[in-house]
PDB file of N, CA, C and O in Angstrom:
ATOM      1  N   MET M   1    -105.308 -36.684 -36.796  1.00 78.00           N
ATOM      2  CA  MET M   1    -104.287 -37.640 -36.384  1.00 78.00           C
ATOM      3  C   MET M   1    -104.492 -38.228 -35.227  1.00 78.00           C
ATOM      4  O   MET M   1    -104.983 -37.761 -34.184  1.00 78.00           O
ATOM      5  N   GLN M   2    -104.190 -39.465 -35.238  1.00 83.00           N
ATOM      6  CA  GLN M   2    -104.400 -40.511 -34.098  1.00 83.00           C
ATOM      7  C   GLN M   2    -103.573 -39.936 -32.859  1.00 83.00           C
ATOM      8  O   GLN M   2    -102.425 -39.455 -33.138  1.00 83.00           O
ATOM      9  N   GLN M   3    -103.976 -40.143 -31.653  1.00 90.00           N
ATOM     10  CA  GLN M   3    -103.205 -39.752 -30.504  1.00 90.00           C
ATOM     11  C   GLN M   3    -103.018 -41.055 -29.595  1.00 90.00           C
ATOM     12  O   GLN M   3    -103.975 -41.825 -29.472  1.00 90.00           O
ATOM     13  N   LEU M   4    -101.925 -41.017 -28.969  1.00 93.00           N
ATOM     14  CA  LEU M   4    -101.452 -42.104 -28.068  1.00 93.00           C
ATOM     15  C   LEU M   4    -100.991 -41.423 -26.787  1.00 93.00           C
ATOM     16  O   LEU M   4    -100.117 -40.552 -26.960  1.00 93.00           O
ATOM     17  N   THR M   5    -101.372 -41.899 -25.688  1.00 94.00           N
ATOM     18  CA  THR M   5    -100.954 -41.219 -24.498  1.00 94.00           C
ATOM     19  C   THR M   5     -99.712 -42.030 -23.971  1.00 94.00           C
ATOM     20  O   THR M   5     -99.625 -43.206 -24.298  1.00 94.00           O
ATOM     21  N   ALA M   6     -98.890 -41.336 -23.272  1.00 93.00           N
ATOM     22  CA  ALA M   6     -97.635 -41.871 -22.735  1.00 93.00           C
ATOM     23  C   ALA M   6     -97.956 -43.031 -21.851  1.00 93.00           C
ATOM     24  O   ALA M   6     -97.165 -44.029 -21.781  1.00 93.00           O
ATOM     25  N   ASN M   7     -99.062 -42.935 -21.233  1.00 93.00           N
ATOM     26  CA  ASN M   7     -99.498 -44.115 -20.241  1.00 93.00           C
ATOM     27  C   ASN M   7     -99.918 -45.417 -20.993  1.00 93.00           C
ATOM     28  O   ASN M   7     -99.508 -46.355 -20.530  1.00 93.00           O
ATOM     29  N   ASP M   8    -100.601 -45.178 -22.147  1.00 93.00           N
ATOM     30  CA  ASP M   8    -100.915 -46.251 -22.973  1.00 93.00           C
ATOM     31  C   ASP M   8     -99.601 -46.951 -23.478  1.00 93.00           C
ATOM     32  O   ASP M   8     -99.404 -48.165 -23.655  1.00 93.00           O
ATOM     33  N   LEU M   9     -98.639 -46.053 -23.921  1.00 92.00           N
ATOM     34  CA  LEU M   9     -97.296 -46.462 -24.447  1.00 92.00           C
ATOM     35  C   LEU M   9     -96.611 -47.219 -23.421  1.00 92.00           C
ATOM     36  O   LEU M   9     -96.007 -48.307 -23.552  1.00 92.00           O
ATOM     37  N   LYS M  10     -96.671 -46.796 -22.121  1.00 92.00           N
ATOM     38  CA  LYS M  10     -95.882 -47.276 -20.998  1.00 92.00           C
ATOM     39  C   LYS M  10     -96.581 -48.693 -20.696  1.00 92.00           C
ATOM     40  O   LYS M  10     -95.868 -49.667 -20.443  1.00 92.00           O
ATOM     41  N   THR M  11     -97.736 -48.749 -20.730  1.00 95.00           N
ATOM     42  CA  THR M  11     -98.432 -50.075 -20.248  1.00 95.00           C
ATOM     43  C   THR M  11     -98.509 -51.156 -21.366  1.00 95.00           C
ATOM     44  O   THR M  11     -98.537 -52.384 -21.154  1.00 95.00           O
ATOM     45  N   LYS M  12     -98.676 -50.755 -22.621  1.00 96.00           N
ATOM     46  CA  LYS M  12     -98.950 -51.585 -23.707  1.00 96.00           C
ATOM     47  C   LYS M  12     -97.747 -51.772 -24.629  1.00 96.00           C
ATOM     48  O   LYS M  12     -97.713 -52.554 -25.399  1.00 96.00           O
ATOM     49  N   GLY M  13     -96.765 -50.830 -24.490  1.00 94.00           N
ATOM     50  CA  GLY M  13     -95.531 -51.002 -25.381  1.00 94.00           C
ATOM     51  C   GLY M  13     -95.719 -50.797 -26.648  1.00 94.00           C
ATOM     52  O   GLY M  13     -96.610 -50.022 -27.308  1.00 94.00           O
ATOM     53  N   VAL M  14     -94.934 -51.561 -27.502  1.00 94.00           N
ATOM     54  CA  VAL M  14     -94.995 -51.487 -28.949  1.00 94.00           C
ATOM     55  C   VAL M  14     -96.302 -51.853 -29.548  1.00 94.00           C
ATOM     56  O   VAL M  14     -96.729 -51.272 -30.646  1.00 94.00           O
ATOM     57  N   ALA M  15     -97.006 -52.700 -28.899  1.00 95.00           N
ATOM     58  CA  ALA M  15     -98.330 -53.045 -29.488  1.00 95.00           C
ATOM     59  C   ALA M  15     -99.238 -51.746 -29.538  1.00 95.00           C
ATOM     60  O   ALA M  15    -100.204 -51.644 -30.460  1.00 95.00           O
ATOM     61  N   ALA M  16     -99.122 -50.930 -28.536  1.00 95.00           N
ATOM     62  CA  ALA M  16     -99.898 -49.718 -28.654  1.00 95.00           C
ATOM     63  C   ALA M  16     -99.609 -48.878 -29.831  1.00 95.00           C
ATOM     64  O   ALA M  16    -100.436 -48.160 -30.491  1.00 95.00           O
ATOM     65  N   ILE M  17     -98.221 -48.792 -30.043  1.00 95.00           N
ATOM     66  CA  ILE M  17     -97.936 -48.033 -31.331  1.00 95.00           C
ATOM     67  C   ILE M  17     -98.460 -48.727 -32.585  1.00 95.00           C
ATOM     68  O   ILE M  17     -98.871 -47.976 -33.607  1.00 95.00           O
ATOM     69  N   GLU M  18     -98.185 -50.020 -32.703  1.00 94.00           N
ATOM     70  CA  GLU M  18     -98.785 -50.813 -33.884  1.00 94.00           C
ATOM     71  C   GLU M  18    -100.083 -50.698 -34.059  1.00 94.00           C
ATOM     72  O   GLU M  18    -100.738 -50.322 -35.210  1.00 94.00           O
ATOM     73  N   ALA M  19    -100.977 -50.687 -33.009  1.00 94.00           N
ATOM     74  CA  ALA M  19    -102.415 -50.566 -33.115  1.00 94.00           C
ATOM     75  C   ALA M  19    -102.805 -49.186 -33.419  1.00 94.00           C
ATOM     76  O   ALA M  19    -103.711 -48.862 -34.386  1.00 94.00           O
ATOM     77  N   SER M  20    -102.115 -48.087 -33.117  1.00 93.00           N
ATOM     78  CA  SER M  20    -102.401 -46.748 -33.319  1.00 93.00           C
ATOM     79  C   SER M  20    -101.987 -46.325 -34.829  1.00 93.00           C
ATOM     80  O   SER M  20    -102.630 -45.510 -35.402  1.00 93.00           O
ATOM     81  N   LEU M  21    -101.010 -47.066 -35.386  1.00 94.00           N
ATOM     82  CA  LEU M  21    -100.478 -46.757 -36.712  1.00 94.00           C
ATOM     83  C   LEU M  21    -101.408 -47.460 -37.826  1.00 94.00           C
ATOM     84  O   LEU M  21    -101.186 -47.173 -38.964  1.00 94.00           O
ATOM     85  N   GLU M  22    -102.187 -48.388 -37.339  1.00 94.00           N
ATOM     86  CA  GLU M  22    -102.982 -48.995 -38.368  1.00 94.00           C
ATOM     87  C   GLU M  22    -103.833 -47.924 -39.125  1.00 94.00           C
ATOM     88  O   GLU M  22    -104.735 -47.261 -38.578  1.00 94.00           O
ATOM     89  N   GLY M  23    -103.701 -47.873 -40.406  1.00 91.00           N
ATOM     90  CA  GLY M  23    -104.444 -46.864 -41.269  1.00 91.00           C
ATOM     91  C   GLY M  23    -103.891 -45.581 -41.164  1.00 91.00           C
ATOM     92  O   GLY M  23    -104.461 -44.654 -41.784  1.00 91.00           O
ATOM     93  N   GLN M  24    -102.852 -45.235 -40.379  1.00 92.00           N
ATOM     94  CA  GLN M  24    -102.340 -44.012 -40.144  1.00 92.00           C
ATOM     95  C   GLN M  24    -100.741 -43.886 -40.442  1.00 92.00           C
ATOM     96  O   GLN M  24    -100.182 -45.012 -40.510  1.00 92.00           O
ATOM     97  N   THR M  25    -100.370 -42.843 -40.979  1.00 92.00           N
ATOM     98  CA  THR M  25     -98.821 -42.672 -41.270  1.00 92.00           C
ATOM     99  C   THR M  25     -98.141 -42.195 -39.961  1.00 92.00           C
ATOM    100  O   THR M  25     -96.956 -42.432 -39.904  1.00 92.00           O
ATOM    101  N   GLU M  26     -98.828 -41.449 -39.205  1.00 95.00           N
ATOM    102  CA  GLU M  26     -98.189 -40.888 -37.939  1.00 95.00           C
ATOM    103  C   GLU M  26     -99.196 -40.769 -36.742  1.00 95.00           C
ATOM    104  O   GLU M  26    -100.275 -40.893 -36.957  1.00 95.00           O
ATOM    105  N   VAL M  27     -98.499 -40.900 -35.580  1.00 96.00           N
ATOM    106  CA  VAL M  27     -99.281 -40.918 -34.286  1.00 96.00           C
ATOM    107  C   VAL M  27     -98.624 -39.921 -33.307  1.00 96.00           C
ATOM    108  O   VAL M  27     -97.435 -39.916 -33.205  1.00 96.00           O
ATOM    109  N   VAL M  28     -99.437 -39.075 -32.788  1.00 96.00           N
ATOM    110  CA  VAL M  28     -98.932 -38.156 -31.808  1.00 96.00           C
ATOM    111  C   VAL M  28     -98.905 -38.746 -30.377  1.00 96.00           C
ATOM    112  O   VAL M  28     -99.886 -39.489 -30.000  1.00 96.00           O
ATOM    113  N   VAL M  29     -97.795 -38.605 -29.588  1.00 96.00           N
ATOM    114  CA  VAL M  29     -97.834 -39.140 -28.229  1.00 96.00           C
ATOM    115  C   VAL M  29     -97.945 -37.955 -27.390  1.00 96.00           C
ATOM    116  O   VAL M  29     -97.112 -36.948 -27.481  1.00 96.00           O
ATOM    117  N   SER M  30     -98.925 -38.135 -26.514  1.00 95.00           N
ATOM    118  CA  SER M  30     -99.157 -36.974 -25.565  1.00 95.00           C
ATOM    119  C   SER M  30     -98.659 -37.394 -24.209  1.00 95.00           C
ATOM    120  O   SER M  30     -98.726 -38.556 -23.771  1.00 95.00           O
ATOM    121  N   VAL M  31     -98.051 -36.442 -23.524  1.00 95.00           N
ATOM    122  CA  VAL M  31     -97.492 -36.634 -22.138  1.00 95.00           C
ATOM    123  C   VAL M  31     -98.182 -35.483 -21.193  1.00 95.00           C
ATOM    124  O   VAL M  31     -98.090 -34.347 -21.521  1.00 95.00           O
ATOM    125  N   ARG M  32     -98.848 -36.032 -20.289  1.00 94.00           N
ATOM    126  CA  ARG M  32     -99.561 -35.223 -19.322  1.00 94.00           C
ATOM    127  C   ARG M  32    -100.564 -34.321 -20.037  1.00 94.00           C
ATOM    128  O   ARG M  32    -100.809 -33.232 -19.659  1.00 94.00           O
ATOM    129  N   GLY M  33    -101.209 -34.776 -21.054  1.00 92.00           N
ATOM    130  CA  GLY M  33    -102.191 -34.065 -21.816  1.00 92.00           C
ATOM    131  C   GLY M  33    -101.635 -33.173 -22.885  1.00 92.00           C
ATOM    132  O   GLY M  33    -102.429 -32.480 -23.496  1.00 92.00           O
ATOM    133  N   LYS M  34    -100.390 -33.102 -23.114  1.00 95.00           N
ATOM    134  CA  LYS M  34     -99.791 -32.179 -24.144  1.00 95.00           C
ATOM    135  C   LYS M  34     -98.994 -32.860 -25.164  1.00 95.00           C
ATOM    136  O   LYS M  34     -98.316 -33.917 -24.825  1.00 95.00           O
ATOM    137  N   ASP M  35     -99.310 -32.647 -26.383  1.00 96.00           N
ATOM    138  CA  ASP M  35     -98.662 -33.389 -27.535  1.00 96.00           C
ATOM    139  C   ASP M  35     -97.107 -33.140 -27.462  1.00 96.00           C
ATOM    140  O   ASP M  35     -96.685 -31.925 -27.362  1.00 96.00           O
ATOM    141  N   LYS M  36     -96.418 -34.259 -27.501  1.00 96.00           N
ATOM    142  CA  LYS M  36     -94.936 -33.968 -27.404  1.00 96.00           C
ATOM    143  C   LYS M  36     -94.161 -34.727 -28.414  1.00 96.00           C
ATOM    144  O   LYS M  36     -93.026 -34.302 -28.745  1.00 96.00           O
ATOM    145  N   TYR M  37     -94.578 -35.862 -28.880  1.00 96.00           N
ATOM    146  CA  TYR M  37     -93.758 -36.582 -29.825  1.00 96.00           C
ATOM    147  C   TYR M  37     -94.617 -37.064 -30.984  1.00 96.00           C
ATOM    148  O   TYR M  37     -95.861 -37.121 -30.854  1.00 96.00           O
ATOM    149  N   VAL M  38     -93.906 -37.473 -31.974  1.00 96.00           N
ATOM    150  CA  VAL M  38     -94.720 -38.104 -33.188  1.00 96.00           C
ATOM    151  C   VAL M  38     -93.929 -39.450 -33.400  1.00 96.00           C
ATOM    152  O   VAL M  38     -92.745 -39.489 -33.501  1.00 96.00           O
ATOM    153  N   VAL M  39     -94.809 -40.430 -33.509  1.00 96.00           N
ATOM    154  CA  VAL M  39     -94.340 -41.780 -33.856  1.00 96.00           C
ATOM    155  C   VAL M  39     -94.674 -42.164 -35.346  1.00 96.00           C
ATOM    156  O   VAL M  39     -96.016 -41.783 -35.673  1.00 96.00           O
ATOM    157  N   MET M  40     -93.834 -42.668 -36.245  1.00 96.00           N
ATOM    158  CA  MET M  40     -94.231 -43.230 -37.426  1.00 96.00           C
ATOM    159  C   MET M  40     -93.488 -44.438 -37.891  1.00 96.00           C
ATOM    160  O   MET M  40     -92.455 -44.769 -37.155  1.00 96.00           O
ATOM    161  N   ASP M  41     -93.978 -45.126 -38.786  1.00 93.00           N
ATOM    162  CA  ASP M  41     -93.181 -46.248 -39.221  1.00 93.00           C
ATOM    163  C   ASP M  41     -92.000 -45.783 -40.003  1.00 93.00           C
ATOM    164  O   ASP M  41     -91.885 -44.733 -40.517  1.00 93.00           O
ATOM    165  N   LEU M  42     -91.141 -46.825 -40.208  1.00 94.00           N
ATOM    166  CA  LEU M  42     -89.812 -46.465 -40.854  1.00 94.00           C
ATOM    167  C   LEU M  42     -90.005 -46.023 -42.260  1.00 94.00           C
ATOM    168  O   LEU M  42     -89.277 -45.225 -42.684  1.00 94.00           O
ATOM    169  N   ALA M  43     -90.902 -46.735 -43.019  1.00 94.00           N
ATOM    170  CA  ALA M  43     -91.235 -46.296 -44.347  1.00 94.00           C
ATOM    171  C   ALA M  43     -91.560 -44.881 -44.483  1.00 94.00           C
ATOM    172  O   ALA M  43     -91.141 -44.092 -45.345  1.00 94.00           O
ATOM    173  N   GLN M  44     -92.393 -44.486 -43.658  1.00 95.00           N
ATOM    174  CA  GLN M  44     -92.867 -42.985 -43.566  1.00 95.00           C
ATOM    175  C   GLN M  44     -91.664 -42.094 -43.203  1.00 95.00           C
ATOM    176  O   GLN M  44     -91.500 -40.944 -43.771  1.00 95.00           O
ATOM    177  N   TYR M  45     -90.863 -42.369 -42.289  1.00 97.00           N
ATOM    178  CA  TYR M  45     -89.619 -41.708 -41.970  1.00 97.00           C
ATOM    179  C   TYR M  45     -88.751 -41.489 -43.123  1.00 97.00           C
ATOM    180  O   TYR M  45     -88.367 -40.399 -43.551  1.00 97.00           O
ATOM    181  N   HIS M  46     -88.525 -42.659 -43.939  1.00 97.00           N
ATOM    182  CA  HIS M  46     -87.539 -42.585 -45.071  1.00 97.00           C
ATOM    183  C   HIS M  46     -88.213 -41.723 -46.024  1.00 97.00           C
ATOM    184  O   HIS M  46     -87.588 -40.949 -46.743  1.00 97.00           O
ATOM    185  N   TYR M  47     -89.565 -41.745 -46.354  1.00 97.00           N
ATOM    186  CA  TYR M  47     -90.174 -40.796 -47.292  1.00 97.00           C
ATOM    187  C   TYR M  47     -90.022 -39.342 -46.932  1.00 97.00           C
ATOM    188  O   TYR M  47     -89.697 -38.572 -47.786  1.00 97.00           O
ATOM    189  N   LEU M  48     -90.208 -39.023 -45.628  1.00 97.00           N
ATOM    190  CA  LEU M  48     -89.937 -37.740 -45.255  1.00 97.00           C
ATOM    191  C   LEU M  48     -88.627 -37.211 -45.424  1.00 97.00           C
ATOM    192  O   LEU M  48     -88.269 -35.995 -45.692  1.00 97.00           O
ATOM    193  N   ARG M  49     -87.659 -38.030 -45.138  1.00 97.00           N
ATOM    194  CA  ARG M  49     -86.320 -37.737 -45.184  1.00 97.00           C
ATOM    195  C   ARG M  49     -85.922 -37.511 -46.799  1.00 97.00           C
ATOM    196  O   ARG M  49     -85.191 -36.481 -46.995  1.00 97.00           O
ATOM    197  N   GLU M  50     -86.418 -38.289 -47.538  1.00 98.00           N
ATOM    198  CA  GLU M  50     -86.253 -37.992 -48.972  1.00 98.00           C
ATOM    199  C   GLU M  50     -86.843 -36.690 -49.535  1.00 98.00           C
ATOM    200  O   GLU M  50     -86.243 -36.043 -50.226  1.00 98.00           O
ATOM    201  N   CYS M  51     -88.042 -36.327 -48.853  1.00 98.00           N
ATOM    202  CA  CYS M  51     -88.662 -34.977 -49.274  1.00 98.00           C
ATOM    203  C   CYS M  51     -87.746 -33.904 -48.760  1.00 98.00           C
ATOM    204  O   CYS M  51     -87.567 -32.939 -49.458  1.00 98.00           O
ATOM    205  N   GLU M  52     -87.181 -34.111 -47.611  1.00 98.00           N
ATOM    206  CA  GLU M  52     -86.365 -33.104 -46.939  1.00 98.00           C
ATOM    207  C   GLU M  52     -84.993 -32.877 -47.764  1.00 98.00           C
ATOM    208  O   GLU M  52     -84.719 -31.724 -48.065  1.00 98.00           O
ATOM    209  N   LEU M  53     -84.565 -34.010 -48.198  1.00 98.00           N
ATOM    210  CA  LEU M  53     -83.288 -33.974 -49.045  1.00 98.00           C
ATOM    211  C   LEU M  53     -83.663 -33.341 -50.475  1.00 98.00           C
ATOM    212  O   LEU M  53     -82.868 -32.562 -51.004  1.00 98.00           O
ATOM    213  N   GLU M  54     -84.803 -33.601 -51.090  1.00 98.00           N
ATOM    214  CA  GLU M  54     -85.149 -32.976 -52.279  1.00 98.00           C
ATOM    215  C   GLU M  54     -85.405 -31.635 -52.202  1.00 98.00           C
ATOM    216  O   GLU M  54     -84.905 -30.853 -53.113  1.00 98.00           O
ATOM    217  N   ALA M  55     -85.990 -31.095 -51.056  1.00 98.00           N
ATOM    218  CA  ALA M  55     -86.182 -29.799 -50.844  1.00 98.00           C
ATOM    219  C   ALA M  55     -84.837 -28.957 -50.725  1.00 98.00           C
ATOM    220  O   ALA M  55     -84.484 -27.889 -51.267  1.00 98.00           O
ATOM    221  N   ALA M  56     -83.916 -29.647 -50.006  1.00 98.00           N
ATOM    222  CA  ALA M  56     -82.449 -29.016 -49.823  1.00 98.00           C
ATOM    223  C   ALA M  56     -81.771 -28.922 -51.196  1.00 98.00           C
ATOM    224  O   ALA M  56     -81.022 -27.945 -51.556  1.00 98.00           O
ATOM    225  N   LEU M  57     -81.906 -29.928 -52.007  1.00 98.00           N
ATOM    226  CA  LEU M  57     -81.344 -30.068 -53.311  1.00 98.00           C
ATOM    227  C   LEU M  57     -81.921 -28.874 -54.215  1.00 98.00           C
ATOM    228  O   LEU M  57     -81.223 -28.145 -54.913  1.00 98.00           O
ATOM    229  N   ALA M  58     -83.347 -28.757 -54.163  1.00 98.00           N
ATOM    230  CA  ALA M  58     -83.917 -27.671 -54.973  1.00 98.00           C
ATOM    231  C   ALA M  58     -83.450 -26.272 -54.447  1.00 98.00           C
ATOM    232  O   ALA M  58     -83.146 -25.402 -55.274  1.00 98.00           O
ATOM    233  N   GLU M  59     -83.243 -26.143 -53.113  1.00 98.00           N
ATOM    234  CA  GLU M  59     -82.718 -24.731 -52.619  1.00 98.00           C
ATOM    235  C   GLU M  59     -81.401 -24.662 -53.129  1.00 98.00           C
ATOM    236  O   GLU M  59     -80.991 -23.501 -53.513  1.00 98.00           O
ATOM    237  N   SER M  60     -80.541 -25.547 -53.130  1.00 97.00           N
ATOM    238  CA  SER M  60     -79.211 -25.389 -53.480  1.00 97.00           C
ATOM    239  C   SER M  60     -79.077 -25.124 -55.042  1.00 97.00           C
ATOM    240  O   SER M  60     -78.315 -24.168 -55.435  1.00 97.00           O
ATOM    241  N   ARG M  61     -80.035 -25.745 -55.779  1.00 98.00           N
ATOM    242  CA  ARG M  61     -79.913 -25.433 -57.243  1.00 98.00           C
ATOM    243  C   ARG M  61     -80.400 -23.923 -57.502  1.00 98.00           C
ATOM    244  O   ARG M  61     -79.849 -23.346 -58.377  1.00 98.00           O
ATOM    245  N   ALA M  62     -81.411 -23.475 -56.742  1.00 98.00           N
ATOM    246  CA  ALA M  62     -81.915 -22.103 -56.774  1.00 98.00           C
ATOM    247  C   ALA M  62     -80.767 -21.206 -56.624  1.00 98.00           C
ATOM    248  O   ALA M  62     -80.528 -20.163 -57.088  1.00 98.00           O
ATOM    249  N   ASN M  63     -80.004 -21.438 -55.358  1.00 97.00           N
ATOM    250  CA  ASN M  63     -78.895 -20.648 -55.016  1.00 97.00           C
ATOM    251  C   ASN M  63     -77.923 -20.566 -56.099  1.00 97.00           C
ATOM    252  O   ASN M  63     -77.285 -19.436 -56.388  1.00 97.00           O
ATOM    253  N   LEU M  64     -77.548 -21.634 -56.585  1.00 97.00           N
ATOM    254  CA  LEU M  64     -76.593 -21.633 -57.731  1.00 97.00           C
ATOM    255  C   LEU M  64     -76.936 -20.806 -58.978  1.00 97.00           C
ATOM    256  O   LEU M  64     -76.287 -20.038 -59.490  1.00 97.00           O
ATOM    257  N   ALA M  65     -78.270 -21.016 -59.289  1.00 97.00           N
ATOM    258  CA  ALA M  65     -78.920 -20.298 -60.438  1.00 97.00           C
ATOM    259  C   ALA M  65     -78.919 -18.777 -60.239  1.00 97.00           C
ATOM    260  O   ALA M  65     -78.644 -18.065 -61.016  1.00 97.00           O
ATOM    261  N   GLU M  66     -79.034 -18.282 -58.914  1.00 97.00           N
ATOM    262  CA  GLU M  66     -79.178 -16.858 -58.654  1.00 97.00           C
ATOM    263  C   GLU M  66     -77.689 -16.393 -58.096  1.00 97.00           C
ATOM    264  O   GLU M  66     -77.614 -15.187 -57.926  1.00 97.00           O
ATOM    265  N   GLY M  67     -76.669 -17.216 -58.275  1.00 97.00           N
ATOM    266  CA  GLY M  67     -75.257 -16.769 -57.962  1.00 97.00           C
ATOM    267  C   GLY M  67     -75.035 -16.477 -56.547  1.00 97.00           C
ATOM    268  O   GLY M  67     -74.165 -15.841 -56.207  1.00 97.00           O
ATOM    269  N   LYS M  68     -75.670 -17.130 -55.722  1.00 96.00           N
ATOM    270  CA  LYS M  68     -75.644 -17.126 -54.257  1.00 96.00           C
ATOM    271  C   LYS M  68     -74.759 -18.198 -53.696  1.00 96.00           C
ATOM    272  O   LYS M  68     -75.132 -19.110 -53.190  1.00 96.00           O
ATOM    273  N   PHE M  69     -73.423 -18.113 -54.110  1.00 94.00           N
ATOM    274  CA  PHE M  69     -72.357 -19.048 -53.611  1.00 94.00           C
ATOM    275  C   PHE M  69     -71.031 -18.273 -53.621  1.00 94.00           C
ATOM    276  O   PHE M  69     -70.816 -17.322 -54.123  1.00 94.00           O
ATOM    277  N   VAL M  70     -70.111 -19.009 -52.960  1.00 92.00           N
ATOM    278  CA  VAL M  70     -68.779 -18.669 -52.894  1.00 92.00           C
ATOM    279  C   VAL M  70     -67.896 -19.632 -53.517  1.00 92.00           C
ATOM    280  O   VAL M  70     -67.903 -20.780 -53.050  1.00 92.00           O
ATOM    281  N   LYS M  71     -66.934 -19.332 -54.406  1.00 95.00           N
ATOM    282  CA  LYS M  71     -65.951 -20.189 -54.895  1.00 95.00           C
ATOM    283  C   LYS M  71     -64.673 -19.796 -54.258  1.00 95.00           C
ATOM    284  O   LYS M  71     -64.207 -18.764 -54.630  1.00 95.00           O
ATOM    285  N   GLU M  72     -64.220 -20.724 -53.560  1.00 96.00           N
ATOM    286  CA  GLU M  72     -62.819 -20.381 -52.830  1.00 96.00           C
ATOM    287  C   GLU M  72     -62.070 -21.736 -52.589  1.00 96.00           C
ATOM    288  O   GLU M  72     -62.666 -22.847 -52.554  1.00 96.00           O
ATOM    289  N   SER M  73     -60.893 -21.568 -52.131  1.00 97.00           N
ATOM    290  CA  SER M  73     -59.896 -22.594 -51.835  1.00 97.00           C
ATOM    291  C   SER M  73     -60.437 -23.219 -50.432  1.00 97.00           C
ATOM    292  O   SER M  73     -61.102 -22.484 -49.688  1.00 97.00           O
ATOM    293  N   ALA M  74     -60.073 -24.445 -49.993  1.00 97.00           N
ATOM    294  CA  ALA M  74     -60.332 -24.904 -48.759  1.00 97.00           C
ATOM    295  C   ALA M  74     -59.807 -24.112 -47.686  1.00 97.00           C
ATOM    296  O   ALA M  74     -60.490 -23.876 -46.602  1.00 97.00           O
ATOM    297  N   GLU M  75     -58.441 -23.583 -47.828  1.00 96.00           N
ATOM    298  CA  GLU M  75     -57.880 -22.810 -46.771  1.00 96.00           C
ATOM    299  C   GLU M  75     -58.714 -21.511 -46.607  1.00 96.00           C
ATOM    300  O   GLU M  75     -58.897 -21.120 -45.570  1.00 96.00           O
ATOM    301  N   ALA M  76     -59.085 -20.882 -47.625  1.00 95.00           N
ATOM    302  CA  ALA M  76     -59.857 -19.597 -47.553  1.00 95.00           C
ATOM    303  C   ALA M  76     -61.181 -19.941 -46.949  1.00 95.00           C
ATOM    304  O   ALA M  76     -61.677 -19.169 -46.103  1.00 95.00           O
ATOM    305  N   HIS M  77     -61.804 -21.071 -47.232  1.00 94.00           N
ATOM    306  CA  HIS M  77     -63.031 -21.349 -46.584  1.00 94.00           C
ATOM    307  C   HIS M  77     -62.918 -21.466 -45.132  1.00 94.00           C
ATOM    308  O   HIS M  77     -63.681 -20.996 -44.394  1.00 94.00           O
ATOM    309  N   LEU M  78     -61.866 -22.191 -44.699  1.00 94.00           N
ATOM    310  CA  LEU M  78     -61.667 -22.440 -43.207  1.00 94.00           C
ATOM    311  C   LEU M  78     -61.426 -21.028 -42.548  1.00 94.00           C
ATOM    312  O   LEU M  78     -61.881 -20.884 -41.417  1.00 94.00           O
ATOM    313  N   THR M  79     -60.661 -20.237 -43.188  1.00 93.00           N
ATOM    314  CA  THR M  79     -60.497 -18.960 -42.549  1.00 93.00           C
ATOM    315  C   THR M  79     -61.649 -18.070 -42.482  1.00 93.00           C
ATOM    316  O   THR M  79     -61.840 -17.507 -41.427  1.00 93.00           O
ATOM    317  N   ARG M  80     -62.460 -18.156 -43.453  1.00 91.00           N
ATOM    318  CA  ARG M  80     -63.809 -17.440 -43.485  1.00 91.00           C
ATOM    319  C   ARG M  80     -64.791 -18.028 -42.285  1.00 91.00           C
ATOM    320  O   ARG M  80     -65.306 -17.292 -41.600  1.00 91.00           O
ATOM    321  N   LEU M  81     -64.651 -19.419 -42.092  1.00 92.00           N
ATOM    322  CA  LEU M  81     -65.396 -20.051 -40.985  1.00 92.00           C
ATOM    323  C   LEU M  81     -64.929 -19.649 -39.620  1.00 92.00           C
ATOM    324  O   LEU M  81     -65.686 -19.414 -38.742  1.00 92.00           O
ATOM    325  N   ASP M  82     -63.529 -19.436 -39.548  1.00 92.00           N
ATOM    326  CA  ASP M  82     -63.041 -19.017 -38.243  1.00 92.00           C
ATOM    327  C   ASP M  82     -63.574 -17.582 -37.881  1.00 92.00           C
ATOM    328  O   ASP M  82     -63.700 -17.352 -36.661  1.00 92.00           O
ATOM    329  N   HIS M  83     -63.752 -16.766 -38.755  1.00 88.00           N
ATOM    330  CA  HIS M  83     -64.346 -15.365 -38.422  1.00 88.00           C
ATOM    331  C   HIS M  83     -65.793 -15.544 -37.882  1.00 88.00           C
ATOM    332  O   HIS M  83     -66.080 -14.732 -37.118  1.00 88.00           O
ATOM    333  N   PHE M  84     -66.570 -16.703 -38.359  1.00 85.00           N
ATOM    334  CA  PHE M  84     -67.904 -16.702 -37.794  1.00 85.00           C
ATOM    335  C   PHE M  84     -67.905 -17.317 -36.290  1.00 85.00           C
ATOM    336  O   PHE M  84     -68.854 -17.065 -35.611  1.00 85.00           O
ATOM    337  N   ASN M  85     -66.805 -17.986 -36.015  1.00 81.00           N
ATOM    338  CA  ASN M  85     -66.665 -18.665 -34.773  1.00 81.00           C
ATOM    339  C   ASN M  85     -66.077 -17.801 -33.632  1.00 81.00           C
ATOM    340  O   ASN M  85     -66.116 -18.082 -32.508  1.00 81.00           O
ATOM    341  N   GLN M  86     -65.607 -16.509 -34.012  1.00 79.00           N
ATOM    342  CA  GLN M  86     -64.957 -15.813 -33.036  1.00 79.00           C
ATOM    343  C   GLN M  86     -66.040 -14.898 -32.334  1.00 79.00           C
ATOM    344  O   GLN M  86     -66.886 -14.397 -33.051  1.00 79.00           O
ATOM    345  N   PRO M  87     -65.874 -14.628 -30.985  1.00 71.00           N
ATOM    346  CA  PRO M  87     -66.880 -14.002 -30.264  1.00 71.00           C
ATOM    347  C   PRO M  87     -66.930 -12.446 -30.600  1.00 71.00           C
ATOM    348  O   PRO M  87     -66.009 -11.910 -31.262  1.00 71.00           O
TER     349      PRO M  87
END
């Protein structure tokens, strides 16, 4: 994966990001020699979000198939949530 230093980003700005992303989907930004951030173009971000949502949907479907859910009224749900928030 391509790496971009914080100093290059500071001095060259968005041009440094654009150059680093040529032919890459993601670029690591290092700060003081340590990898700290990841930069990607918006299309890649949307793709990853879609993957994340698909994974959450698959998990929910699996939970439903396994009977791992609670069917209750809104009032009962709020009461149950209140018990989680108490110290």
